[in-house]
Tab-separated table of C-alpha atoms and ligand atoms in Angstrom:
chain	number	residue	atom	x	y	z
A	883	MET	CA	104.745	70.419	87.545
A	884	THR	CA	105.597	67.537	89.833
A	885	GLU	CA	106.004	64.085	88.195
A	886	GLN	CA	104.662	61.112	90.204
A	887	SER	CA	106.312	57.763	90.345
A	888	SER	CA	103.780	56.477	88.152
A	889	GLY	CA	104.618	58.891	85.365
A	890	ALA	CA	101.410	60.824	85.658
A	891	THR	CA	101.417	64.593	86.444
A	892	GLU	CA	100.307	65.776	89.677
A	893	ARG	CA	99.043	69.408	89.901
A	894	THR	CA	101.044	71.830	92.336
A	895	ALA	CA	99.381	73.291	95.246
A	896	ASP	CA	99.281	76.680	93.499
A	897	GLN	CA	97.403	75.236	90.517
A	898	ARG	CA	94.865	73.497	92.687
A	899	LEU	CA	94.208	76.740	94.681
A	900	ARG	CA	93.851	78.671	91.342
A	901	GLU	CA	91.253	76.079	90.110
A	902	ARG	CA	89.267	76.526	93.243
A	903	ALA	CA	89.527	80.170	93.117
A	904	ARG	CA	88.199	80.423	89.635
A	905	ALA	CA	84.883	79.226	90.861
A	906	VAL	CA	84.455	81.594	93.834
A	907	ILE	CA	86.524	84.785	93.217
A	908	PRO	CA	85.759	86.761	90.044
A	909	GLY	CA	88.729	86.225	87.578
A	910	GLY	CA	90.337	83.819	90.107
A	911	MET	CA	92.238	86.771	91.489
A	912	TYR	CA	92.163	90.682	91.073
A	913	GLY	CA	94.152	93.713	91.715
A	914	HIS	CA	97.848	94.370	91.458
A	915	GLN	CA	98.729	90.996	93.181
A	916	SER	CA	97.043	88.981	90.203
A	917	ALA	CA	99.612	86.751	88.787
A	918	ALA	CA	97.796	86.502	85.480
A	919	SER	CA	99.871	89.043	83.784
A	920	LEU	CA	103.187	87.590	85.129
A	921	PRO	CA	105.343	84.788	83.420
A	922	ALA	CA	103.499	81.451	83.959
A	923	ALA	CA	106.072	80.162	86.355
A	924	TYR	CA	105.004	82.614	88.916
A	925	PRO	CA	102.978	81.196	91.789
A	926	GLN	CA	99.816	83.084	92.757
A	927	PHE	CA	99.496	82.013	96.400
A	928	MET	CA	102.070	82.418	99.068
A	929	ARG	CA	102.661	80.740	102.389
A	930	GLY	CA	104.826	82.874	104.523
A	931	GLY	CA	107.960	84.679	104.811
A	932	ARG	CA	110.778	85.516	107.243
A	933	GLY	CA	113.307	88.267	106.761
A	934	ALA	CA	114.236	88.630	103.019
A	935	ARG	CA	112.808	85.299	102.230
A	936	VAL	CA	109.323	84.186	101.281
A	937	TRP	CA	107.764	80.734	100.420
A	938	ASP	CA	105.019	79.882	97.872
A	939	VAL	CA	102.268	77.507	98.609
A	940	ASP	CA	104.456	74.691	97.087
A	941	GLY	CA	107.368	75.401	99.411
A	942	HIS	CA	109.811	77.080	96.790
A	943	GLU	CA	111.841	79.815	98.548
A	944	TYR	CA	112.565	83.191	96.984
A	945	VAL	CA	114.649	86.061	98.152
A	946	ASP	CA	112.090	88.744	97.982
A	947	LEU	CA	112.581	91.656	95.817
A	948	MET	CA	108.935	92.924	96.048
A	949	CYS	CA	108.331	93.124	99.871
A	950	SER	CA	104.557	92.685	99.389
A	951	TYR	CA	104.680	95.517	96.912
A	952	GLY	CA	105.987	97.763	99.552
A	953	PRO	CA	104.752	97.208	102.831
A	954	VAL	CA	107.539	94.989	104.218
A	955	VAL	CA	110.470	97.385	104.828
A	956	LEU	CA	112.246	95.716	107.945
A	957	GLY	CA	111.865	92.198	106.624
A	958	HIS	CA	109.100	89.618	107.129
A	959	GLN	CA	108.058	88.787	110.793
A	960	HIS	CA	110.470	91.412	112.317
A	961	PRO	CA	110.816	90.064	115.614
A	962	ARG	CA	110.309	93.590	117.601
A	963	VAL	CA	107.250	94.408	115.411
A	964	GLU	CA	105.817	90.987	115.856
A	965	GLU	CA	106.159	91.192	119.687
A	966	ALA	CA	104.371	94.549	119.771
A	967	VAL	CA	101.554	93.141	117.893
A	968	ALA	CA	101.347	90.139	119.953
A	969	ALA	CA	101.371	92.266	123.046
A	970	GLN	CA	98.627	94.535	121.797
A	971	ALA	CA	96.584	91.684	120.505
A	972	ALA	CA	96.680	90.246	123.868
A	973	LEU	CA	94.929	93.389	125.179
A	974	GLY	CA	92.517	94.150	122.182
A	975	ASP	CA	92.437	95.120	118.719
A	976	CYS	CA	88.995	96.441	117.331
A	977	GLN	CA	87.204	97.970	120.170
A	978	ASN	CA	84.613	100.669	120.909
A	979	GLY	CA	87.305	103.079	120.711
A	980	PRO	CA	91.072	103.504	119.634
A	981	GLY	CA	93.698	102.378	122.093
A	982	PRO	CA	96.167	104.535	123.628
A	983	VAL	CA	98.430	103.564	120.784
A	984	MET	CA	96.524	105.916	118.502
A	985	VAL	CA	97.652	108.949	120.340
A	986	ASP	CA	101.313	107.415	120.917
A	987	LEU	CA	101.531	106.871	117.213
A	988	ALA	CA	100.155	110.276	116.189
A	989	GLU	CA	102.836	111.870	118.435
A	990	LEU	CA	105.475	109.787	117.014
A	991	LEU	CA	104.615	110.751	113.430
A	992	VAL	CA	104.328	114.429	114.397
A	993	ARG	CA	107.818	114.020	115.856
A	994	THR	CA	109.277	112.161	112.974
A	995	VAL	CA	107.750	113.954	109.888
A	996	ARG	CA	108.837	117.483	109.515
A	997	HIS	CA	105.569	118.956	108.032
A	998	ALA	CA	103.234	117.129	110.173
A	999	ASP	CA	101.404	118.760	112.800
A	1000	TRP	CA	98.615	116.265	113.183
A	1001	ALA	CA	97.855	112.696	112.004
A	1002	MET	CA	94.856	110.787	110.965
A	1003	PHE	CA	94.541	106.895	110.337
A	1004	ALA	CA	92.803	104.672	108.019
A	1005	LYS	CA	93.701	101.301	106.432
A	1006	ASN	CA	94.795	101.733	102.646
A	1007	GLY	CA	96.816	104.031	100.453
A	1008	THR	CA	93.677	104.899	98.686
A	1009	ASP	CA	91.874	105.945	101.835
A	1010	ALA	CA	94.758	108.431	102.491
A	1011	THR	CA	95.152	109.875	99.105
A	1012	THR	CA	91.303	110.093	98.930
A	1013	MET	CA	91.026	111.912	102.341
A	1014	CYS	CA	93.926	114.311	101.416
A	1015	CYS	CA	91.761	115.476	98.542
A	1016	THR	CA	88.721	115.758	100.743
A	1017	ILE	CA	90.372	117.649	103.259
A	1018	ALA	CA	91.906	119.995	100.694
A	1019	ARG	CA	88.585	120.588	99.245
A	1020	ALA	CA	86.937	121.221	102.873
A	1021	GLN	CA	89.619	123.558	103.794
A	1022	THR	CA	89.692	125.718	100.567
A	1023	GLY	CA	86.011	125.345	99.426
A	1024	ARG	CA	87.441	124.598	96.068
A	1025	ARG	CA	86.943	121.625	93.623
A	1026	LYS	CA	89.963	121.054	91.105
A	1027	ILE	CA	92.670	118.629	91.979
A	1028	LEU	CA	95.810	118.399	89.586
A	1029	VAL	CA	97.607	115.230	89.308
A	1030	ALA	CA	100.410	113.891	86.988
A	1031	ALA	CA	99.292	111.929	83.931
A	1032	GLY	CA	99.750	108.371	84.490
A	1033	ALA	CA	100.612	108.469	88.147
A	1034	TYR	CA	98.866	105.942	90.347
A	1035	HIS	CA	97.147	107.076	93.437
A	1036	GLY	CA	94.921	104.291	94.401
A	1037	ALA	CA	92.001	102.320	93.197
A	1038	ALA	CA	88.847	104.588	93.902
A	1039	PRO	CA	86.846	105.745	91.080
A	1040	TRP	CA	88.686	109.204	90.929
A	1041	CYS	CA	92.055	107.419	90.563
A	1042	THR	CA	91.779	103.890	89.261
A	1043	PRO	CA	93.819	103.163	86.326
A	1044	ARG	CA	90.930	101.187	84.890
A	1045	PRO	CA	87.836	103.067	83.873
A	1046	ALA	CA	85.439	99.984	84.253
A	1047	GLY	CA	82.464	100.788	86.426
A	1048	THR	CA	83.399	104.518	86.780
A	1049	THR	CA	81.846	107.534	85.139
A	1050	PRO	CA	83.248	110.801	83.666
A	1051	GLN	CA	81.882	112.750	86.622
A	1052	ASP	CA	84.169	110.723	88.889
A	1053	ARG	CA	87.081	112.717	87.341
A	1054	ALA	CA	85.226	115.810	86.372
A	1055	ASN	CA	87.233	117.711	88.971
A	1056	LEU	CA	90.749	116.637	87.932
A	1057	GLY	CA	93.192	118.328	85.887
A	1058	TYR	CA	96.489	116.841	84.510
A	1059	TYR	CA	100.211	117.911	84.423
A	1060	THR	CA	103.303	116.245	83.422
A	1061	TYR	CA	105.836	115.060	85.998
A	1062	ASN	CA	108.878	117.378	86.438
A	1063	ASP	CA	107.294	120.008	83.894
A	1064	LEU	CA	106.679	122.977	85.774
A	1065	ALA	CA	105.219	124.686	82.749
A	1066	SER	CA	102.469	122.224	82.580
A	1067	VAL	CA	101.795	122.694	86.200
A	1068	ARG	CA	101.305	126.265	85.656
A	1069	GLN	CA	99.044	125.952	82.871
A	1070	ALA	CA	96.763	123.281	84.619
A	1071	ALA	CA	96.860	125.682	87.559
A	1072	ALA	CA	95.701	128.540	85.370
A	1073	GLU	CA	92.802	126.404	83.856
A	1074	ALA	CA	91.491	125.455	87.418
A	1075	GLY	CA	91.615	129.235	88.216
A	1076	ASP	CA	90.200	130.195	91.579
A	1077	ASP	CA	88.927	126.659	91.979
A	1078	LEU	CA	92.291	124.957	92.617
A	1079	ALA	CA	91.922	122.929	95.899
A	1080	ALA	CA	95.290	120.800	95.486
A	1081	ILE	CA	98.091	119.436	93.541
A	1082	VAL	CA	98.925	115.851	94.164
A	1083	VAL	CA	102.409	114.663	93.399
A	1084	SER	CA	104.455	111.378	94.122
A	1085	PRO	CA	108.180	111.719	95.521
A	1086	PHE	CA	109.485	110.512	92.219
A	1087	LYS	CA	107.908	109.457	88.926
A	1088	HIS	CA	107.083	105.631	89.534
A	1089	ASN	CA	104.380	104.968	86.827
A	1090	ALA	CA	104.363	101.145	86.606
A	1091	GLY	CA	105.636	99.885	83.340
A	1092	TYR	CA	107.894	102.830	82.612
A	1093	ASP	CA	111.203	103.895	83.433
A	1094	GLN	CA	111.387	105.914	86.691
A	1095	GLU	CA	112.356	109.551	87.038
A	1096	LEU	CA	113.626	111.230	90.257
A	1097	VAL	CA	112.003	114.525	90.975
A	1098	ASP	CA	113.922	117.590	89.782
A	1099	PRO	CA	114.292	119.714	93.161
A	1100	GLU	CA	113.537	122.943	91.047
A	1101	PHE	CA	110.073	121.249	90.097
A	1102	ALA	CA	109.257	120.448	93.675
A	1103	ARG	CA	110.018	123.907	94.782
A	1104	GLY	CA	107.911	125.207	91.719
A	1105	LEU	CA	104.841	122.947	92.970
A	1106	ARG	CA	105.323	124.600	96.326
A	1107	ALA	CA	105.376	128.082	95.031
A	1108	VAL	CA	102.226	127.431	92.873
A	1109	CYS	CA	100.502	126.238	95.894
A	1110	ASP	CA	101.759	129.066	98.091
A	1111	ALA	CA	100.455	131.559	95.432
A	1112	THR	CA	97.099	129.955	95.057
A	1113	GLY	CA	96.237	128.710	98.436
A	1114	ALA	CA	95.942	125.293	97.168
A	1115	ALA	CA	97.178	122.196	99.253
A	1116	LEU	CA	100.346	120.570	98.183
A	1117	ILE	CA	99.636	116.917	98.553
A	1118	LEU	CA	102.654	114.476	98.710
A	1119	ASP	CA	101.604	110.804	97.831
A	1120	ASP	CA	104.154	108.970	100.041
A	1121	VAL	CA	102.321	105.870	100.117
A	1122	ARG	CA	104.795	103.851	98.042
A	1123	CYS	CA	107.964	105.557	99.250
A	1124	GLY	CA	107.193	106.643	102.692
A	1125	PHE	CA	109.739	105.324	105.255
A	1126	ARG	CA	111.659	103.391	102.668
A	1127	LEU	CA	113.743	106.422	101.271
A	1128	HIS	CA	113.903	108.544	104.396
A	1129	LEU	CA	112.794	108.577	108.142
A	1130	GLY	CA	110.340	111.429	107.468
A	1131	SER	CA	108.683	112.642	104.385
A	1132	SER	CA	110.563	111.516	101.204
A	1133	TRP	CA	110.842	115.274	100.139
A	1134	GLU	CA	112.724	116.355	103.208
A	1135	PRO	CA	115.992	115.514	101.554
A	1136	VAL	CA	114.615	117.671	98.677
A	1137	GLY	CA	113.942	120.532	100.967
A	1138	VAL	CA	110.103	120.848	100.128
A	1139	ASP	CA	107.379	120.377	102.616
A	1140	PRO	CA	103.937	119.415	101.418
A	1141	ASP	CA	100.820	120.651	103.367
A	1142	LEU	CA	99.349	117.009	103.393
A	1143	SER	CA	100.915	113.755	102.859
A	1144	ALA	CA	99.297	110.411	102.300
A	1145	TRP	CA	100.985	107.169	103.939
A	1146	SER	CA	100.481	103.461	103.923
A	1147	LYS	CA	102.479	100.443	102.762
A	1148	ALA	CA	105.637	100.334	104.972
A	1149	ILE	CA	104.513	102.382	107.894
A	1150	ALA	CA	103.569	99.142	110.073
A	1151	ASN	CA	105.934	96.581	108.200
A	1152	GLY	CA	102.991	94.809	106.539
A	1153	HIS	CA	100.239	95.303	109.013
A	1154	ALA	CA	97.250	97.087	107.687
A	1155	LEU	CA	97.234	100.894	108.199
A	1156	ALA	CA	97.339	104.211	106.407
A	1157	ALA	CA	97.927	107.743	107.892
A	1158	VAL	CA	97.221	111.258	106.693
A	1159	LEU	CA	99.576	113.762	108.071
A	1160	GLY	CA	99.117	117.411	107.657
A	1161	ASN	CA	100.176	121.019	108.900
A	1162	GLU	CA	98.331	123.661	110.853
A	1163	ALA	CA	97.017	125.323	107.870
A	1164	PHE	CA	94.796	122.247	106.858
A	1165	ARG	CA	93.839	121.084	110.440
A	1166	ASP	CA	90.416	122.982	110.398
A	1167	GLY	CA	89.596	121.109	107.001
A	1168	ALA	CA	90.744	117.823	108.554
A	1169	ARG	CA	88.334	118.485	111.596
A	1170	GLN	CA	85.361	118.992	109.324
A	1171	VAL	CA	85.425	115.949	107.156
A	1172	PHE	CA	83.698	112.616	107.917
A	1173	VAL	CA	85.951	109.946	107.312
A	1174	THR	CA	85.902	106.511	109.036
A	1175	GLY	CA	85.791	102.893	108.695
A	1176	SER	CA	84.943	99.766	110.953
A	1177	PHE	CA	88.703	98.786	111.256
A	1178	TRP	CA	90.344	102.131	110.976
A	1179	PHE	CA	91.031	102.461	114.600
A	1180	SER	CA	92.235	99.084	115.319
A	1181	ALA	CA	95.022	98.979	117.882
A	1182	VAL	CA	97.258	96.056	116.493
A	1183	PRO	CA	98.477	97.893	113.409
A	1184	MET	CA	99.170	100.949	115.306
A	1185	ALA	CA	101.314	99.217	117.744
A	1186	ALA	CA	102.984	97.562	114.659
A	1187	ALA	CA	103.645	100.944	113.259
A	1188	ILE	CA	105.171	102.340	116.423
A	1189	ALA	CA	107.326	99.491	116.594
A	1190	THR	CA	108.272	99.782	112.876
A	1191	ILE	CA	109.096	103.248	113.020
A	1192	THR	CA	111.165	102.982	116.167
A	1193	ALA	CA	113.240	99.942	114.596
A	1194	LEU	CA	113.711	101.884	111.391
A	1195	GLY	CA	115.645	104.485	113.468
A	1196	GLN	CA	117.328	102.313	116.143
A	1197	GLU	CA	118.364	99.741	113.477
A	1198	ARG	CA	119.508	102.382	110.979
A	1199	ALA	CA	117.329	100.541	108.548
A	1200	ILE	CA	117.140	103.256	105.842
A	1201	GLU	CA	120.997	103.167	105.641
A	1202	ALA	CA	120.977	99.266	105.462
A	1203	MET	CA	118.491	99.393	102.512
A	1204	GLU	CA	120.408	102.134	100.557
A	1205	ARG	CA	123.690	99.984	101.222
A	1206	ALA	CA	121.947	96.769	99.841
A	1207	GLY	CA	120.177	98.677	97.106
A	1208	THR	CA	123.416	100.122	95.862
A	1209	GLU	CA	125.282	96.909	95.790
A	1210	LEU	CA	122.286	95.441	93.895
A	1211	ARG	CA	122.490	98.099	91.434
A	1212	GLU	CA	126.264	98.029	90.921
A	1213	GLY	CA	125.850	94.127	90.691
A	1214	ILE	CA	123.208	94.382	88.081
A	1215	LEU	CA	124.632	97.023	86.042
A	1216	ALA	CA	128.030	95.172	85.760
A	1217	GLN	CA	126.266	92.043	84.867
A	1218	ALA	CA	124.188	93.866	82.172
A	1219	ARG	CA	127.455	95.164	80.694
A	1220	SER	CA	129.190	91.829	80.895
A	1221	TRP	CA	126.351	90.379	78.912
A	1222	ASP	CA	126.540	93.397	76.370
A	1223	LEU	CA	122.785	94.118	77.023
A	1224	ALA	CA	121.443	97.834	77.134
A	1225	VAL	CA	119.456	98.218	80.091
A	1226	ASN	CA	117.737	101.146	82.059
A	1227	TYR	CA	118.060	100.857	85.798
A	1228	THR	CA	116.029	103.735	87.158
A	1229	GLY	CA	114.944	105.214	90.313
A	1230	PRO	CA	116.236	105.115	93.866
A	1231	ALA	CA	118.518	102.374	94.850
A	1232	VAL	CA	115.926	100.814	97.365
A	1233	MET	CA	113.022	101.091	94.614
A	1234	PRO	CA	114.834	100.290	91.392
A	1235	TYR	CA	113.203	99.199	88.040
A	1236	LEU	CA	114.948	97.473	85.245
A	1237	THR	CA	114.043	97.567	81.526
A	1238	PHE	CA	115.771	96.486	78.462
A	1239	ALA	CA	116.277	98.845	75.561
A	1240	GLY	CA	113.522	98.641	73.044
A	1241	ASP	CA	111.617	96.031	74.946
A	1242	ARG	CA	108.392	97.863	74.492
A	1243	GLY	CA	106.136	94.749	75.071
A	1244	HIS	CA	108.089	93.707	78.181
A	1245	GLU	CA	109.159	90.249	76.450
A	1246	LEU	CA	112.625	90.379	77.647
A	1247	ALA	CA	111.725	91.611	81.021
A	1248	ASP	CA	109.446	88.522	81.212
A	1249	VAL	CA	112.395	86.080	80.191
A	1250	PHE	CA	114.601	87.922	82.817
A	1251	ALA	CA	111.884	87.591	85.393
A	1252	ALA	CA	110.998	84.172	84.918
A	1253	LYS	CA	114.635	82.834	84.888
A	1254	ALA	CA	115.317	85.033	88.117
A	1255	LEU	CA	112.315	83.224	89.672
A	1256	GLY	CA	113.869	79.745	88.678
A	1257	GLY	CA	116.973	80.892	90.488
A	1258	GLY	CA	115.093	81.814	93.576
A	1259	VAL	CA	114.406	85.477	93.365
A	1260	TYR	CA	110.988	87.006	93.362
A	1261	LEU	CA	111.114	90.263	91.314
A	1262	HIS	CA	108.818	91.898	88.900
A	1263	PRO	CA	109.023	92.423	85.235
A	1264	ARG	CA	106.852	95.480	84.968
A	1265	HIS	CA	106.638	97.134	88.324
A	1266	ASN	CA	109.527	98.756	90.537
A	1267	TRP	CA	111.288	96.352	93.065
A	1268	PHE	CA	111.554	96.988	96.717
A	1269	VAL	CA	114.633	96.354	98.872
A	1270	SER	CA	114.123	95.755	102.659
A	1271	ALA	CA	116.373	95.935	105.528
A	1272	ALA	CA	116.734	92.325	106.154
A	1273	MET	CA	118.628	91.652	103.076
A	1274	THR	CA	121.855	89.970	103.939
A	1275	GLY	CA	125.002	89.431	102.207
A	1276	ASP	CA	123.928	85.862	101.352
A	1277	ASP	CA	120.680	87.108	99.996
A	1278	LEU	CA	122.327	89.590	97.792
A	1279	ALA	CA	124.820	86.997	96.537
A	1280	LEU	CA	121.970	84.728	95.611
A	1281	VAL	CA	120.168	87.504	93.941
A	1282	LEU	CA	123.210	88.186	91.747
A	1283	GLU	CA	123.814	84.664	90.889
A	1284	ALA	CA	120.291	84.374	89.682
A	1285	THR	CA	120.137	87.646	87.782
A	1286	ASP	CA	123.499	86.731	86.023
A	1287	GLN	CA	121.604	83.553	84.646
A	1288	ALA	CA	118.593	85.734	83.936
A	1289	PHE	CA	120.670	88.051	81.806
A	1290	ALA	CA	122.456	85.183	80.105
A	1291	GLU	CA	118.859	84.020	79.199
A	1292	VAL	CA	117.985	87.259	77.638
A	1293	ARG	CA	121.325	87.318	75.624
A	1294	LYS	CA	120.263	83.949	74.448
A	1295	ARG	CA	116.743	85.139	73.496
A	1296	ILE	CA	118.002	88.059	71.548
A	1297	SER	CA	120.693	85.880	69.712
A	1298	GLN	CA	118.051	83.318	68.671
B	23	LIG	C1	101.903	105.930	95.161
B	23	LIG	C2	100.732	105.186	95.495
B	23	LIG	N1	99.553	105.724	96.049
B	23	LIG	C3	98.345	105.152	96.376
B	23	LIG	C4	98.503	103.894	96.432
B	23	LIG	C5	97.180	102.899	96.705
B	23	LIG	O1	97.567	102.284	97.973
B	23	LIG	P1	96.558	101.069	98.465
B	23	LIG	O2	96.931	99.906	97.216
B	23	LIG	O3	97.146	100.673	99.886
B	23	LIG	O4	95.139	101.532	98.434
B	23	LIG	C6	99.513	103.051	95.955
B	23	LIG	C7	99.479	101.647	96.047
B	23	LIG	O5	100.207	100.788	95.327
B	23	LIG	C8	100.680	103.797	95.456
B	23	LIG	O6	101.736	103.182	94.987
């Protein structure tokens, strides 16, 4: 809170916006970006960003370790992406038909992603995962879809983690398996019998609030084998990982190709776009379904995606993120050791998640995050972080200075 010279307290811009929002937006804010469950110091409203830095509405600057929860991969306001956006916007965006960029982008994705023979576009990750299921059902004529217990695939009634407003029928055709446990997949597939349309899987286990788990390649190959044996679609939900782990499907390094994949977040460096990619075997199903939206064919985000994917390759951005993420991991783990704190730092270097041993209610994670925020770093206590390619040595140094202070605060809390 800002002190006035009179000694009275003046509310911050964020507080004033929250108050206005409470009157006209249910709950004041909703969804994954609600600051309600974050430590009190977190701002709800943001003003802008450039590179790896963001500013809240009160002008505080942070090194950004959340990257808008994934979409920003090259850094905020990446010049080549924004140039492409401005050039397309000057021509047109939402029109009576898509621009030539739709075909250009589909061709680029088919060239870039190994399993893809075709591409379709939408707006959000939920659109893409839902479309994948619809296409799999249209192609196979079957109903059942297997998902990993606790996995997040979006906010539609079939997959939202909060049941309010949904019915049991919305999930009546889902079956559940345990990530990295092939026996549980085989059992769920057997229960679905000849009605199995698809198995949905994320590139690694990234359930929010839990330590992350990389995929066991044997598990990935086993899923492929179950789908090959049954004719069900293997659907890779690459919404969160896509184009951050690899310039192609995130399972290309694992050596397993899905039939269908869902994309959004990073594909247009923050511009609103989702994609479904598929192989020949599912082209017919994709042709049959009626899927559309007023803004799905807007040309500007497609131009942004072409510029993003091109820059990811030309600027060797995946390698840059990997380097920054590895330095971050080494720095954080060394600090945890120096403060004698037992932590789990899980997941890929570019999408890490930090928990403290025994911190079930995330109290220590909250202490850590709040102190890091005060030191100028925006990270999350209960969700994986995202490293962008814009992270400089100075950004990283600032992050590690703040996290060292944050570990000190956690040590102090434990010792109290
Ligand atoms: C793995 C995964 N799938 C699907 C979604 C849904 O994407 P969106 O929020 O764009 O609808 C998300 C969003 O966080 C995600 O992480």
